[in-house]
Amino acid sequence: MRVLLTGSSGWLGRYLAPRLRAAGHQVTGLDVAPGADTDIIGSVADRATIDRAFADHAIEAVIHSAALHKPDIVRYPTRAFVDVNVTGTLNLLEAAAGAGHDRFIFTSTTSLMISDAIRRAECDRAVWIDETMAPLEPRNIYGVTKRAAEHLCRLFHQERGLACLVLRTGRFFPEDDDTHAHPSGENLKANELLNRRLTVEDAADAHVLALARAPAIGFDTLILSATTPFARDEATALKADAAAVIARHFPDAAALYAARGWVLPRSIDRVYDSSRAARVLGFRCATGFAEMLDALRTGAPLPTTHDAGYLAPKEHGDLR
């Protein structure tokens, strides 16, 4: 298929474009910043740019991964989030429906599921997060606009018959967390594979599969995260003493961590459940915490990418 990939210069885009081509698709990349897989420099907020892309490249399907993200809150005004994340999604949906497309893949985020109450971690048990959790109360403009874009996808499926899959991805960014100072870097990423992270490779593979399966599914919202080793009945123990729970599942984890100077989480306040993606999409992440421990045992390269100095390509330009 001739696929329009938005956000093609971004962290996900650089992994997704080659996988799409390997699957036999012709990829047209669109981004505000140049990149190896970007053919069109422009914003999804500009409808004329979208219309030209569809006309010039005979686009047959869309994977929409372009967005302003949570770290961008300190860089861009609120209206930019509405323009890019909401209006941009609407532009693409209208163009896809008008062209008679039968599939549209939207990259969303588990971040929109985290309210201020969940973030404060005041509950006495880990919050089990799956697609049934309601009501959703996004805590910032990033979450609000991504949730609005999800609703647009649902609306276009209902009213225009466009098959839309909304993929709420867990964390896969390479840079340091902008809110957690300890543990940092590779240690934090390893810990998060237990409950809220996936590799960028797995995120890209899920999008390729979603593109193939969307017409058969119609519409769905799916959480993408490494398969957690934990069960719901461990939620209270995870909050009180996560290390003890981890030891039951992975007896040598503490020793492997200590040898590297890492620390296990003392408490886990949330768990993303990706089992619906396994049931509906037939997708499970290839990499999880067990694979991280395998790398520590054997000295193999770590399966998560850490780049403390990573800066999104768009930051070499300006959207304002």
Tab-separated table of C-alpha atoms in Angstrom:
chain	number	residue	atom	x	y	z
A	1	MET	CA	0.000	0.000	0.000
A	2	ARG	CA	0.979	3.632	-0.430
A	3	VAL	CA	1.183	4.769	3.188
A	4	LEU	CA	1.462	8.300	4.507
A	5	LEU	CA	3.560	8.185	7.687
A	6	THR	CA	3.404	11.369	9.741
A	7	GLY	CA	6.163	12.020	12.242
A	8	SER	CA	8.564	10.200	9.933
A	9	SER	CA	11.646	11.993	11.291
A	10	GLY	CA	10.744	11.242	14.908
A	11	TRP	CA	11.950	8.470	17.179
A	12	LEU	CA	9.146	6.066	16.226
A	13	GLY	CA	9.146	7.100	12.579
A	14	ARG	CA	12.780	6.207	12.009
A	15	TYR	CA	12.046	2.618	13.105
A	16	LEU	CA	8.597	2.355	11.561
A	17	ALA	CA	9.392	3.499	7.999
A	18	PRO	CA	11.918	0.695	7.277
A	19	ARG	CA	9.555	-1.922	8.714
A	20	LEU	CA	6.723	-0.702	6.523
A	21	ARG	CA	8.919	-0.939	3.446
A	22	ALA	CA	10.076	-4.403	4.465
A	23	ALA	CA	6.401	-5.410	4.635
A	24	GLY	CA	5.975	-4.315	1.015
A	25	HIS	CA	4.496	-0.858	1.529
A	26	GLN	CA	5.483	2.333	-0.272
A	27	VAL	CA	6.097	4.965	2.394
A	28	THR	CA	5.707	8.723	2.060
A	29	GLY	CA	7.061	10.433	5.156
A	30	LEU	CA	5.748	13.783	6.378
A	31	ASP	CA	7.354	15.772	9.182
A	32	VAL	CA	8.120	19.337	10.181
A	33	ALA	CA	11.803	18.372	10.335
A	34	PRO	CA	13.969	16.684	7.704
A	35	GLY	CA	14.967	13.066	8.103
A	36	ALA	CA	16.120	10.028	6.179
A	37	ASP	CA	12.541	8.818	5.712
A	38	THR	CA	10.862	12.198	5.254
A	39	ASP	CA	9.697	13.191	1.785
A	40	ILE	CA	7.483	16.147	2.678
A	41	ILE	CA	8.456	18.924	5.074
A	42	GLY	CA	5.291	20.350	6.573
A	43	SER	CA	2.828	20.278	9.430
A	44	VAL	CA	-0.244	18.099	9.732
A	45	ALA	CA	-1.984	21.256	10.967
A	46	ASP	CA	-1.782	22.638	7.413
A	47	ARG	CA	-4.654	21.111	5.419
A	48	ALA	CA	-3.163	22.225	2.109
A	49	THR	CA	-0.012	20.207	2.856
A	50	ILE	CA	-2.110	17.136	3.597
A	51	ASP	CA	-4.174	17.524	0.423
A	52	ARG	CA	-1.047	17.859	-1.717
A	53	ALA	CA	0.486	14.778	-0.103
A	54	PHE	CA	-2.612	12.722	-0.877
A	55	ALA	CA	-2.835	13.989	-4.446
A	56	ASP	CA	0.858	13.805	-5.337
A	57	HIS	CA	1.508	10.387	-3.792
A	58	ALA	CA	-1.861	8.634	-4.282
A	59	ILE	CA	-2.002	7.816	-0.580
A	60	GLU	CA	-4.024	4.691	0.335
A	61	ALA	CA	-3.579	4.543	4.129
A	62	VAL	CA	-2.349	6.697	7.004
A	63	ILE	CA	-0.251	6.010	10.070
A	64	HIS	CA	-0.447	9.186	12.133
A	65	SER	CA	2.382	9.307	14.669
A	66	ALA	CA	3.176	13.026	14.505
A	67	ALA	CA	2.374	14.964	17.678
A	68	LEU	CA	3.503	17.430	20.246
A	69	HIS	CA	4.408	15.419	23.343
A	70	LYS	CA	4.509	15.941	27.092
A	71	PRO	CA	8.058	17.412	27.191
A	72	ASP	CA	6.896	19.956	24.594
A	73	ILE	CA	4.633	21.600	27.176
A	74	VAL	CA	7.533	23.782	28.293
A	75	ARG	CA	8.458	24.625	24.681
A	76	TYR	CA	5.178	25.364	22.933
A	77	PRO	CA	1.984	27.275	23.717
A	78	THR	CA	-1.266	25.487	24.453
A	79	ARG	CA	-2.723	26.412	21.070
A	80	ALA	CA	0.104	24.606	19.281
A	81	PHE	CA	-1.022	21.362	20.943
A	82	VAL	CA	-4.572	21.922	19.696
A	83	ASP	CA	-3.353	22.806	16.204
A	84	VAL	CA	-1.046	19.810	15.830
A	85	ASN	CA	-2.679	17.085	17.923
A	86	VAL	CA	-6.353	17.847	17.260
A	87	THR	CA	-6.653	19.860	14.053
A	88	GLY	CA	-3.841	17.844	12.471
A	89	THR	CA	-5.644	14.593	13.225
A	90	LEU	CA	-8.903	15.997	11.862
A	91	ASN	CA	-7.163	17.077	8.656
A	92	LEU	CA	-5.818	13.582	8.101
A	93	LEU	CA	-9.092	11.846	8.952
A	94	GLU	CA	-11.049	14.069	6.581
A	95	ALA	CA	-8.546	13.482	3.800
A	96	ALA	CA	-8.521	9.714	4.388
A	97	ALA	CA	-12.313	9.450	4.483
A	98	GLY	CA	-12.643	11.648	1.423
A	99	ALA	CA	-10.208	9.442	-0.474
A	100	GLY	CA	-12.203	6.334	0.428
A	101	HIS	CA	-9.547	4.764	2.609
A	102	ASP	CA	-10.313	1.635	4.612
A	103	ARG	CA	-7.759	2.050	7.428
A	104	PHE	CA	-6.201	4.698	9.670
A	105	ILE	CA	-3.714	4.042	12.481
A	106	PHE	CA	-3.392	6.626	15.227
A	107	THR	CA	-0.487	6.686	17.670
A	108	SER	CA	-1.891	7.710	21.028
A	109	THR	CA	-0.473	7.498	24.532
A	110	THR	CA	-1.110	5.840	27.875
A	111	SER	CA	-0.249	9.231	29.384
A	112	LEU	CA	-3.812	10.424	28.797
A	113	MET	CA	-5.011	7.726	31.218
A	114	ILE	CA	-3.022	9.151	34.124
A	115	SER	CA	-4.917	11.648	36.232
A	116	ASP	CA	-3.343	13.840	38.898
A	117	ALA	CA	-4.682	11.414	41.504
A	118	ILE	CA	-2.932	8.439	39.879
A	119	ARG	CA	0.262	10.432	39.461
A	120	ARG	CA	0.283	11.338	43.164
A	121	ALA	CA	0.212	7.582	43.913
A	122	GLU	CA	-1.910	8.008	47.008
A	123	CYS	CA	-3.728	4.679	46.618
A	124	ASP	CA	-2.669	1.734	48.808
A	125	ARG	CA	-2.357	-0.530	45.772
A	126	ALA	CA	-0.986	-0.304	42.263
A	127	VAL	CA	-3.555	1.003	39.815
A	128	TRP	CA	-4.296	-1.615	37.175
A	129	ILE	CA	-4.663	0.242	33.894
A	130	ASP	CA	-6.495	-1.301	30.964
A	131	GLU	CA	-8.842	-0.044	28.273
A	132	THR	CA	-11.894	-0.274	30.543
A	133	MET	CA	-10.586	2.323	32.994
A	134	ALA	CA	-12.977	5.278	33.310
A	135	PRO	CA	-13.499	8.122	33.611
A	136	LEU	CA	-10.332	9.355	31.964
A	137	GLU	CA	-9.075	12.656	33.325
A	138	PRO	CA	-5.922	13.694	31.428
A	139	ARG	CA	-3.720	15.866	33.606
A	140	ASN	CA	-2.225	18.196	30.976
A	141	ILE	CA	-2.770	19.658	27.512
A	142	TYR	CA	-0.879	16.786	25.907
A	143	GLY	CA	-3.292	14.216	27.306
A	144	VAL	CA	-6.351	16.374	26.653
A	145	THR	CA	-5.507	16.842	22.986
A	146	LYS	CA	-4.581	13.213	22.403
A	147	ARG	CA	-7.863	12.143	23.980
A	148	ALA	CA	-9.747	14.557	21.727
A	149	ALA	CA	-7.962	13.076	18.712
A	150	GLU	CA	-8.993	9.573	19.828
A	151	HIS	CA	-12.608	10.717	19.884
A	152	LEU	CA	-12.237	12.031	16.345
A	153	CYS	CA	-10.999	8.612	15.219
A	154	ARG	CA	-14.008	6.942	16.834
A	155	LEU	CA	-16.357	9.461	15.237
A	156	PHE	CA	-14.962	8.919	11.752
A	157	HIS	CA	-15.355	5.178	12.176
A	158	GLN	CA	-18.969	5.563	13.279
A	159	GLU	CA	-20.003	8.192	10.748
A	160	ARG	CA	-17.759	7.511	7.756
A	161	GLY	CA	-16.948	3.820	8.120
A	162	LEU	CA	-13.204	4.442	8.327
A	163	ALA	CA	-11.458	1.607	10.157
A	164	CYS	CA	-9.390	3.250	12.890
A	165	LEU	CA	-7.098	1.642	15.416
A	166	VAL	CA	-5.944	3.790	18.326
A	167	LEU	CA	-2.658	2.538	19.773
A	168	ARG	CA	-1.989	3.883	23.258
A	169	THR	CA	1.725	3.346	23.563
A	170	GLY	CA	3.594	3.151	26.811
A	171	ARG	CA	6.985	4.794	27.151
A	172	PHE	CA	9.622	4.177	24.491
A	173	PHE	CA	11.490	7.504	24.376
A	174	PRO	CA	15.305	7.282	24.540
A	175	GLU	CA	16.078	10.397	26.580
A	176	ASP	CA	16.098	10.762	30.359
A	177	ASP	CA	12.771	11.175	32.101
A	178	ASP	CA	11.960	14.840	32.633
A	179	THR	CA	10.354	14.265	36.036
A	180	HIS	CA	12.229	11.342	37.650
A	181	ALA	CA	15.809	11.944	38.730
A	182	HIS	CA	16.412	8.608	40.495
A	183	PRO	CA	16.966	6.064	39.257
A	184	SER	CA	17.803	7.527	35.898
A	185	GLY	CA	18.856	6.419	32.470
A	186	GLU	CA	19.171	2.738	31.722
A	187	ASN	CA	18.154	1.672	35.235
A	188	LEU	CA	14.799	3.457	35.040
A	189	LYS	CA	14.084	2.097	31.574
A	190	ALA	CA	14.828	-1.443	32.748
A	191	ASN	CA	12.492	-1.017	35.730
A	192	GLU	CA	9.714	0.346	33.529
A	193	LEU	CA	9.671	-2.818	31.412
A	194	LEU	CA	7.910	-4.359	34.403
A	195	ASN	CA	4.874	-2.128	34.164
A	196	ARG	CA	4.885	0.778	31.672
A	197	ARG	CA	7.493	0.630	28.882
A	198	LEU	CA	8.100	-1.099	25.577
A	199	THR	CA	10.951	-0.910	23.116
A	200	VAL	CA	10.632	1.363	20.107
A	201	GLU	CA	11.114	-1.721	17.931
A	202	ASP	CA	8.060	-3.356	19.466
A	203	ALA	CA	6.069	-0.136	19.064
A	204	ALA	CA	6.961	-0.041	15.365
A	205	ASP	CA	6.090	-3.716	14.841
A	206	ALA	CA	2.689	-3.183	16.452
A	207	HIS	CA	1.899	-0.370	14.026
A	208	VAL	CA	2.791	-2.508	11.009
A	209	LEU	CA	0.497	-5.272	12.257
A	210	ALA	CA	-2.259	-2.777	13.033
A	211	LEU	CA	-2.117	-1.499	9.464
A	212	ALA	CA	-2.747	-5.023	8.193
A	213	ARG	CA	-5.482	-5.885	10.702
A	214	ALA	CA	-7.448	-2.612	10.901
A	215	PRO	CA	-10.131	-3.382	8.282
A	216	ALA	CA	-11.013	-6.660	9.991
A	217	ILE	CA	-11.181	-5.038	13.438
A	218	GLY	CA	-12.994	-1.829	12.486
A	219	PHE	CA	-12.315	0.280	15.552
A	220	ASP	CA	-10.535	-0.348	18.814
A	221	THR	CA	-8.325	1.302	21.376
A	222	LEU	CA	-5.368	-0.803	22.474
A	223	ILE	CA	-2.677	-0.345	25.094
A	224	LEU	CA	0.835	-1.217	23.929
A	225	SER	CA	3.322	-2.076	26.654
A	226	ALA	CA	5.673	-4.931	27.445
A	227	THR	CA	3.726	-7.833	28.920
A	228	THR	CA	3.758	-7.391	32.673
A	229	PRO	CA	4.802	-10.417	34.761
A	230	PHE	CA	2.380	-9.352	37.489
A	231	ALA	CA	-1.210	-10.360	38.207
A	232	ARG	CA	-4.016	-8.130	39.435
A	233	ASP	CA	-4.055	-9.834	42.828
A	234	GLU	CA	-0.482	-8.606	43.401
A	235	ALA	CA	-1.504	-4.931	43.192
A	236	THR	CA	-1.404	-4.296	46.940
A	237	ALA	CA	1.925	-6.064	47.380
A	238	LEU	CA	3.423	-4.153	44.454
A	239	LYS	CA	2.642	-0.858	46.117
A	240	ALA	CA	3.928	-1.969	49.532
A	241	ASP	CA	7.063	-3.929	48.566
A	242	ALA	CA	7.660	-4.244	44.830
A	243	ALA	CA	11.119	-5.770	45.264
A	244	ALA	CA	9.658	-8.748	47.120
A	245	VAL	CA	7.116	-9.349	44.362
A	246	ILE	CA	9.796	-9.056	41.698
A	247	ALA	CA	11.927	-11.584	43.590
A	248	ARG	CA	9.108	-14.137	43.416
A	249	HIS	CA	8.990	-13.835	39.645
A	250	PHE	CA	12.715	-13.280	39.014
A	251	PRO	CA	14.817	-14.711	41.880
A	252	ASP	CA	18.153	-13.460	40.519
A	253	ALA	CA	16.993	-9.961	39.554
A	254	ALA	CA	18.393	-8.293	42.696
A	255	ALA	CA	21.848	-9.825	42.231
A	256	LEU	CA	21.958	-8.948	38.535
A	257	TYR	CA	20.966	-5.386	39.344
A	258	ALA	CA	23.475	-5.071	42.168
A	259	ALA	CA	26.289	-6.205	39.891
A	260	ARG	CA	25.509	-3.259	37.633
A	261	GLY	CA	24.937	-0.788	40.462
A	262	TRP	CA	21.222	-0.575	39.712
A	263	VAL	CA	18.262	-0.553	42.067
A	264	LEU	CA	14.903	-2.285	41.753
A	265	PRO	CA	11.760	-0.249	42.366
A	266	ARG	CA	10.681	-0.244	46.008
A	267	SER	CA	7.098	0.507	45.057
A	268	ILE	CA	5.126	0.247	41.810
A	269	ASP	CA	2.079	2.490	41.627
A	270	ARG	CA	0.614	1.481	38.247
A	271	VAL	CA	0.611	-1.420	35.814
A	272	TYR	CA	-0.350	-1.142	32.150
A	273	ASP	CA	-2.178	-4.247	30.989
A	274	SER	CA	-1.583	-4.952	27.292
A	275	SER	CA	-3.584	-8.182	27.162
A	276	ARG	CA	-6.302	-6.685	24.952
A	277	ALA	CA	-3.746	-5.989	22.232
A	278	ALA	CA	-2.799	-9.660	22.398
A	279	ARG	CA	-6.421	-10.786	22.097
A	280	VAL	CA	-7.695	-8.321	19.504
A	281	LEU	CA	-4.614	-7.482	17.446
A	282	GLY	CA	-2.643	-10.650	18.040
A	283	PHE	CA	0.342	-8.613	19.212
A	284	ARG	CA	2.675	-9.198	22.145
A	285	CYS	CA	5.872	-7.281	22.689
A	286	ALA	CA	8.945	-9.363	21.930
A	287	THR	CA	10.924	-7.645	24.689
A	288	GLY	CA	10.080	-7.378	28.367
A	289	PHE	CA	11.769	-7.482	31.756
A	290	ALA	CA	12.855	-11.097	31.291
A	291	GLU	CA	14.784	-10.136	28.171
A	292	MET	CA	16.406	-7.268	30.054
A	293	LEU	CA	17.607	-9.713	32.718
A	294	ASP	CA	18.873	-12.069	30.007
A	295	ALA	CA	21.007	-9.221	28.672
A	296	LEU	CA	22.386	-8.534	32.139
A	297	ARG	CA	23.241	-12.224	32.600
A	298	THR	CA	25.030	-12.608	29.288
A	299	GLY	CA	26.522	-9.154	28.818
A	300	ALA	CA	24.548	-8.673	25.622
A	301	PRO	CA	23.497	-5.148	24.576
A	302	LEU	CA	20.558	-3.875	26.572
A	303	PRO	CA	17.258	-4.137	24.680
A	304	THR	CA	16.191	-0.574	25.510
A	305	THR	CA	17.884	2.403	23.891
A	306	HIS	CA	19.134	5.143	26.194
A	307	ASP	CA	20.330	8.460	24.816
A	308	ALA	CA	20.430	11.137	27.500
A	309	GLY	CA	21.166	13.816	24.925
A	310	TYR	CA	18.434	12.897	22.447
A	311	LEU	CA	16.591	15.905	21.053
A	312	ALA	CA	13.607	15.512	18.759
A	313	PRO	CA	14.450	16.611	15.199
A	314	LYS	CA	11.671	19.196	15.250
A	315	GLU	CA	13.566	21.084	17.970
A	316	HIS	CA	16.057	22.143	15.336
A	317	GLY	CA	13.175	24.142	13.869
A	318	ASP	CA	10.160	25.921	15.330
A	319	LEU	CA	6.408	25.255	15.092
A	320	ARG	CA	5.335	28.601	16.497
